[in-house]
Amino acid sequence: MINLMNADANFKWEIIKQEGDAGLLRCFGCSDCAASCPVRYLDDRYNPRKIIRLTLLGMKEEVLSSPFLWLCAHCHACSERCPQGIPVAEVINAIKNYAAKQGYCPEGLKVQLNLLNNSGRLYELEDFDLKKRQRLGLPELSKKISDVSRIFQFTQVFERITK
Ligand code: SF4
Ligand code: SF4
């Protein structure tokens, strides 16, 4: 149940500022985005229309603390189908970026970021993997891709994620 007494009227403007586009104000709740979404097809608890509607209503805590926010695969099917021309995928992305800055980044994502920063991969290569590749005649791979940690430093990823 939505309690509008907890609504934050500024929330949608904070997201618009984060995204740099006021397109989400055009949403008339038709659900084409939800009907196009492959993630929703797999798990109907995820719903881009609902995320946008709650954002417009100012339900900041509900939106930012929802674990489903992070399920968006950024495939852009919703943006392609929205009759109002709203860049839905970018709106969801802006909400995720805003959530991360506000300290709502999920622990699992932080673990993935640390793995990427440390090794350049989401899966650290062990000697076992390298020997297996050698046996299969596959090219040698470096255990660490240092360019990735340089990108992290340049973009200040960890400084942007609070808590
Ligand atoms: S398709 Fe566009 S207008 Fe329709 S609910 Fe989604 S964002 Fe709103
Ligand atoms: S970009 Fe995200 S919300 Fe849009 S259709 Fe793809 S998974 Fe669903």
PDB file of C-alpha atoms and ligand atoms in Angstrom:
ATOM      1  CA  MET A   1       0.000   0.000   0.000  1.00  0.00           C
ATOM      2  CA  ILE A   2       1.355   3.406  -0.993  1.00  0.00           C
ATOM      3  CA  ASN A   3       1.279   6.035   1.738  1.00  0.00           C
ATOM      4  CA  LEU A   4       1.474   9.422   0.045  1.00  0.00           C
ATOM      5  CA  MET A   5       2.118  11.022   3.428  1.00  0.00           C
ATOM      6  CA  ASN A   6       5.698   9.783   2.950  1.00  0.00           C
ATOM      7  CA  ALA A   7       6.014  11.268  -0.549  1.00  0.00           C
ATOM      8  CA  ASP A   8       8.959  13.508  -1.384  1.00  0.00           C
ATOM      9  CA  ALA A   9       7.806  16.033  -3.986  1.00  0.00           C
ATOM     10  CA  ASN A  10      11.400  16.780  -4.979  1.00  0.00           C
ATOM     11  CA  PHE A  11      12.317  13.189  -5.809  1.00  0.00           C
ATOM     12  CA  LYS A  12      11.280  13.279  -9.480  1.00  0.00           C
ATOM     13  CA  TRP A  13      13.199  16.536  -9.958  1.00  0.00           C
ATOM     14  CA  GLU A  14      16.315  14.978  -8.419  1.00  0.00           C
ATOM     15  CA  ILE A  15      16.047  12.099 -10.901  1.00  0.00           C
ATOM     16  CA  ILE A  16      15.426  14.515 -13.789  1.00  0.00           C
ATOM     17  CA  LYS A  17      18.544  16.450 -12.735  1.00  0.00           C
ATOM     18  CA  GLN A  18      20.525  13.194 -12.525  1.00  0.00           C
ATOM     19  CA  GLU A  19      19.386  12.144 -16.008  1.00  0.00           C
ATOM     20  CA  GLY A  20      19.455  15.584 -17.593  1.00  0.00           C
ATOM     21  CA  ASP A  21      16.076  14.959 -19.275  1.00  0.00           C
ATOM     22  CA  ALA A  22      12.516  15.598 -18.081  1.00  0.00           C
ATOM     23  CA  GLY A  23      11.006  12.901 -20.321  1.00  0.00           C
ATOM     24  CA  LEU A  24       9.578  10.854 -17.457  1.00  0.00           C
ATOM     25  CA  LEU A  25       7.020  13.627 -16.806  1.00  0.00           C
ATOM     26  CA  ARG A  26       5.282  12.527 -20.048  1.00  0.00           C
ATOM     27  CA  CYS A  27       4.492   9.040 -18.675  1.00  0.00           C
ATOM     28  CA  PHE A  28       0.752   8.289 -18.806  1.00  0.00           C
ATOM     29  CA  GLY A  29       1.071   4.807 -17.331  1.00  0.00           C
ATOM     30  CA  CYS A  30       0.153   2.744 -20.411  1.00  0.00           C
ATOM     31  CA  SER A  31       2.431  -0.175 -19.390  1.00  0.00           C
ATOM     32  CA  ASP A  32       3.934  -0.698 -22.870  1.00  0.00           C
ATOM     33  CA  CYS A  33       7.349  -0.601 -21.191  1.00  0.00           C
ATOM     34  CA  ALA A  34       6.367  -3.351 -18.763  1.00  0.00           C
ATOM     35  CA  ALA A  35       4.854  -5.442 -21.570  1.00  0.00           C
ATOM     36  CA  SER A  36       8.108  -5.146 -23.578  1.00  0.00           C
ATOM     37  CA  CYS A  37      10.477  -5.883 -20.716  1.00  0.00           C
ATOM     38  CA  PRO A  38      12.267  -9.273 -20.890  1.00  0.00           C
ATOM     39  CA  VAL A  39      13.194  -9.068 -17.214  1.00  0.00           C
ATOM     40  CA  ARG A  40       9.540  -8.660 -16.268  1.00  0.00           C
ATOM     41  CA  TYR A  41       8.757 -11.675 -18.439  1.00  0.00           C
ATOM     42  CA  LEU A  42      11.059 -13.721 -16.162  1.00  0.00           C
ATOM     43  CA  ASP A  43      10.044 -12.112 -12.860  1.00  0.00           C
ATOM     44  CA  ASP A  44       6.860 -10.058 -12.754  1.00  0.00           C
ATOM     45  CA  ARG A  45       7.903  -8.390  -9.492  1.00  0.00           C
ATOM     46  CA  TYR A  46      10.079  -6.178 -11.717  1.00  0.00           C
ATOM     47  CA  ASN A  47       8.041  -3.487 -13.459  1.00  0.00           C
ATOM     48  CA  PRO A  48       9.515  -0.371 -15.143  1.00  0.00           C
ATOM     49  CA  ARG A  49       6.095   1.319 -15.293  1.00  0.00           C
ATOM     50  CA  LYS A  50       5.764   0.932 -11.528  1.00  0.00           C
ATOM     51  CA  ILE A  51       9.269   2.337 -10.921  1.00  0.00           C
ATOM     52  CA  ILE A  52       8.426   5.414 -13.012  1.00  0.00           C
ATOM     53  CA  ARG A  53       4.991   5.825 -11.426  1.00  0.00           C
ATOM     54  CA  LEU A  54       6.428   5.602  -7.876  1.00  0.00           C
ATOM     55  CA  THR A  55       9.142   8.097  -8.850  1.00  0.00           C
ATOM     56  CA  LEU A  56       6.540  10.558 -10.148  1.00  0.00           C
ATOM     57  CA  LEU A  57       4.556  10.116  -6.934  1.00  0.00           C
ATOM     58  CA  GLY A  58       7.670  10.910  -4.875  1.00  0.00           C
ATOM     59  CA  MET A  59       7.952   7.500  -3.197  1.00  0.00           C
ATOM     60  CA  LYS A  60      11.686   7.890  -2.810  1.00  0.00           C
ATOM     61  CA  GLU A  61      12.350   5.294  -0.114  1.00  0.00           C
ATOM     62  CA  GLU A  62      10.245   2.626  -1.880  1.00  0.00           C
ATOM     63  CA  VAL A  63      12.053   3.155  -5.176  1.00  0.00           C
ATOM     64  CA  LEU A  64      15.615   3.456  -3.873  1.00  0.00           C
ATOM     65  CA  SER A  65      15.409   0.558  -1.426  1.00  0.00           C
ATOM     66  CA  SER A  66      13.786  -1.873  -3.857  1.00  0.00           C
ATOM     67  CA  PRO A  67      16.123  -4.746  -4.815  1.00  0.00           C
ATOM     68  CA  PHE A  68      14.174  -5.067  -8.091  1.00  0.00           C
ATOM     69  CA  LEU A  69      15.496  -1.723  -9.308  1.00  0.00           C
ATOM     70  CA  TRP A  70      18.820  -3.423 -10.000  1.00  0.00           C
ATOM     71  CA  LEU A  71      17.363  -6.133 -12.238  1.00  0.00           C
ATOM     72  CA  CYS A  72      17.116  -3.872 -15.305  1.00  0.00           C
ATOM     73  CA  ALA A  73      19.317  -5.339 -18.048  1.00  0.00           C
ATOM     74  CA  HIS A  74      19.468  -2.017 -19.928  1.00  0.00           C
ATOM     75  CA  CYS A  75      18.270  -3.669 -23.116  1.00  0.00           C
ATOM     76  CA  HIS A  76      16.273  -0.564 -24.234  1.00  0.00           C
ATOM     77  CA  ALA A  77      13.221  -2.572 -25.368  1.00  0.00           C
ATOM     78  CA  CYS A  78      11.059  -0.295 -23.169  1.00  0.00           C
ATOM     79  CA  SER A  79      12.541   2.901 -24.650  1.00  0.00           C
ATOM     80  CA  GLU A  80      11.876   1.608 -28.175  1.00  0.00           C
ATOM     81  CA  ARG A  81       8.217   0.863 -27.387  1.00  0.00           C
ATOM     82  CA  CYS A  82       7.212   3.819 -25.190  1.00  0.00           C
ATOM     83  CA  PRO A  83       4.508   5.786 -27.093  1.00  0.00           C
ATOM     84  CA  GLN A  84       5.571   8.940 -25.252  1.00  0.00           C
ATOM     85  CA  GLY A  85       9.168   8.654 -26.430  1.00  0.00           C
ATOM     86  CA  ILE A  86      10.450   8.409 -22.864  1.00  0.00           C
ATOM     87  CA  PRO A  87      13.989   7.019 -22.618  1.00  0.00           C
ATOM     88  CA  VAL A  88      12.792   4.536 -19.991  1.00  0.00           C
ATOM     89  CA  ALA A  89      16.081   2.600 -19.798  1.00  0.00           C
ATOM     90  CA  GLU A  90      17.963   5.858 -19.185  1.00  0.00           C
ATOM     91  CA  VAL A  91      15.465   6.890 -16.514  1.00  0.00           C
ATOM     92  CA  ILE A  92      15.975   3.556 -14.724  1.00  0.00           C
ATOM     93  CA  ASN A  93      19.731   4.017 -15.087  1.00  0.00           C
ATOM     94  CA  ALA A  94      19.513   7.528 -13.615  1.00  0.00           C
ATOM     95  CA  ILE A  95      17.535   6.158 -10.662  1.00  0.00           C
ATOM     96  CA  LYS A  96      20.168   3.437 -10.126  1.00  0.00           C
ATOM     97  CA  ASN A  97      22.988   6.000 -10.242  1.00  0.00           C
ATOM     98  CA  TYR A  98      21.106   8.225  -7.825  1.00  0.00           C
ATOM     99  CA  ALA A  99      20.436   5.243  -5.521  1.00  0.00           C
ATOM    100  CA  ALA A 100      24.129   4.290  -5.527  1.00  0.00           C
ATOM    101  CA  LYS A 101      25.118   7.850  -4.557  1.00  0.00           C
ATOM    102  CA  GLN A 102      22.563   7.771  -1.744  1.00  0.00           C
ATOM    103  CA  GLY A 103      24.047   4.569  -0.301  1.00  0.00           C
ATOM    104  CA  TYR A 104      21.573   2.034  -1.725  1.00  0.00           C
ATOM    105  CA  CYS A 105      24.047   0.094  -3.857  1.00  0.00           C
ATOM    106  CA  PRO A 106      23.408  -3.639  -3.216  1.00  0.00           C
ATOM    107  CA  GLU A 107      26.190  -5.612  -1.532  1.00  0.00           C
ATOM    108  CA  GLY A 108      26.339  -8.081  -4.440  1.00  0.00           C
ATOM    109  CA  LEU A 109      27.071  -5.266  -6.874  1.00  0.00           C
ATOM    110  CA  LYS A 110      29.828  -3.931  -4.607  1.00  0.00           C
ATOM    111  CA  VAL A 111      31.434  -7.392  -4.594  1.00  0.00           C
ATOM    112  CA  GLN A 112      31.315  -7.423  -8.405  1.00  0.00           C
ATOM    113  CA  LEU A 113      32.856  -3.944  -8.559  1.00  0.00           C
ATOM    114  CA  ASN A 114      35.681  -5.047  -6.253  1.00  0.00           C
ATOM    115  CA  LEU A 115      36.340  -8.102  -8.414  1.00  0.00           C
ATOM    116  CA  LEU A 116      36.455  -5.951 -11.533  1.00  0.00           C
ATOM    117  CA  ASN A 117      38.738  -3.430  -9.868  1.00  0.00           C
ATOM    118  CA  ASN A 118      41.122  -6.096  -8.562  1.00  0.00           C
ATOM    119  CA  SER A 119      41.394  -8.363 -11.568  1.00  0.00           C
ATOM    120  CA  GLY A 120      39.577  -6.684 -14.442  1.00  0.00           C
ATOM    121  CA  ARG A 121      37.182  -9.642 -14.542  1.00  0.00           C
ATOM    122  CA  LEU A 122      34.070 -10.803 -12.727  1.00  0.00           C
ATOM    123  CA  TYR A 123      35.733 -14.209 -12.502  1.00  0.00           C
ATOM    124  CA  GLU A 124      39.309 -14.294 -11.256  1.00  0.00           C
ATOM    125  CA  LEU A 125      41.574 -16.486 -13.357  1.00  0.00           C
ATOM    126  CA  GLU A 126      43.390 -19.169 -11.356  1.00  0.00           C
ATOM    127  CA  ASP A 127      46.377 -21.294 -12.416  1.00  0.00           C
ATOM    128  CA  PHE A 128      43.878 -24.113 -12.949  1.00  0.00           C
ATOM    129  CA  ASP A 129      42.047 -22.058 -15.608  1.00  0.00           C
ATOM    130  CA  LEU A 130      45.253 -21.001 -17.309  1.00  0.00           C
ATOM    131  CA  LYS A 131      46.561 -24.574 -17.490  1.00  0.00           C
ATOM    132  CA  LYS A 132      43.222 -25.746 -18.891  1.00  0.00           C
ATOM    133  CA  ARG A 133      43.386 -23.045 -21.584  1.00  0.00           C
ATOM    134  CA  GLN A 134      46.947 -24.102 -22.404  1.00  0.00           C
ATOM    135  CA  ARG A 135      45.869 -27.752 -22.760  1.00  0.00           C
ATOM    136  CA  LEU A 136      43.084 -26.676 -25.123  1.00  0.00           C
ATOM    137  CA  GLY A 137      45.505 -24.616 -27.208  1.00  0.00           C
ATOM    138  CA  LEU A 138      43.830 -21.337 -26.288  1.00  0.00           C
ATOM    139  CA  PRO A 139      45.873 -18.093 -26.093  1.00  0.00           C
ATOM    140  CA  GLU A 140      47.381 -17.132 -22.734  1.00  0.00           C
ATOM    141  CA  LEU A 141      45.445 -14.569 -20.689  1.00  0.00           C
ATOM    142  CA  SER A 142      46.795 -12.109 -18.135  1.00  0.00           C
ATOM    143  CA  LYS A 143      45.490 -12.633 -14.581  1.00  0.00           C
ATOM    144  CA  LYS A 144      44.945  -8.915 -14.161  1.00  0.00           C
ATOM    145  CA  ILE A 145      43.616  -6.377 -16.665  1.00  0.00           C
ATOM    146  CA  SER A 146      45.020  -3.195 -15.159  1.00  0.00           C
ATOM    147  CA  ASP A 147      43.222  -0.899 -17.619  1.00  0.00           C
ATOM    148  CA  VAL A 148      39.978  -1.656 -15.766  1.00  0.00           C
ATOM    149  CA  SER A 149      41.284  -0.375 -12.407  1.00  0.00           C
ATOM    150  CA  ARG A 150      42.574   2.721 -14.214  1.00  0.00           C
ATOM    151  CA  ILE A 151      39.042   3.313 -15.555  1.00  0.00           C
ATOM    152  CA  PHE A 152      37.738   2.883 -11.987  1.00  0.00           C
ATOM    153  CA  GLN A 153      40.214   5.477 -10.729  1.00  0.00           C
ATOM    154  CA  PHE A 154      39.423   7.892 -13.550  1.00  0.00           C
ATOM    155  CA  THR A 155      35.650   7.601 -13.087  1.00  0.00           C
ATOM    156  CA  GLN A 156      35.930   7.543  -9.262  1.00  0.00           C
ATOM    157  CA  VAL A 157      33.429   4.700  -9.045  1.00  0.00           C
ATOM    158  CA  PHE A 158      34.078   3.897  -5.384  1.00  0.00           C
ATOM    159  CA  GLU A 159      33.985   7.551  -4.334  1.00  0.00           C
ATOM    160  CA  ARG A 160      30.550   7.860  -5.968  1.00  0.00           C
ATOM    161  CA  ILE A 161      29.088   4.941  -4.036  1.00  0.00           C
ATOM    162  CA  THR A 162      28.482   5.984  -0.460  1.00  0.00           C
ATOM    163  CA  LYS A 163      28.303   3.577   2.529  1.00  0.00           C
TER     164      LYS A 163
HETATM  165  S1  SF4 B   1       5.569   2.915 -21.999  1.00  0.00           S
HETATM  166 FE1  SF4 B   1       6.151   5.058 -21.583  1.00  0.00          FE
HETATM  167  S2  SF4 B   1       4.193   6.120 -21.181  1.00  0.00           S
HETATM  168 FE2  SF4 B   1       3.799   3.928 -21.054  1.00  0.00          FE
HETATM  169  S3  SF4 B   1       4.030   3.446 -18.828  1.00  0.00           S
HETATM  170 FE3  SF4 B   1       6.020   3.057 -19.803  1.00  0.00          FE
HETATM  171  S4  SF4 B   1       7.142   4.964 -19.578  1.00  0.00           S
HETATM  172 FE4  SF4 B   1       4.995   5.437 -19.203  1.00  0.00          FE
HETATM  173  S1  SF4 B   2      15.925  -1.579 -20.350  1.00  0.00           S
HETATM  174 FE1  SF4 B   2      15.419  -2.517 -18.358  1.00  0.00          FE
HETATM  175  S2  SF4 B   2      13.302  -1.890 -17.955  1.00  0.00           S
HETATM  176 FE2  SF4 B   2      13.698  -1.557 -20.136  1.00  0.00          FE
HETATM  177  S3  SF4 B   2      12.964  -3.409 -21.154  1.00  0.00           S
HETATM  178 FE3  SF4 B   2      15.175  -3.672 -20.801  1.00  0.00          FE
HETATM  179  S4  SF4 B   2      15.322  -4.709 -18.819  1.00  0.00           S
HETATM  180 FE4  SF4 B   2      13.240  -3.904 -18.973  1.00  0.00          FE
END
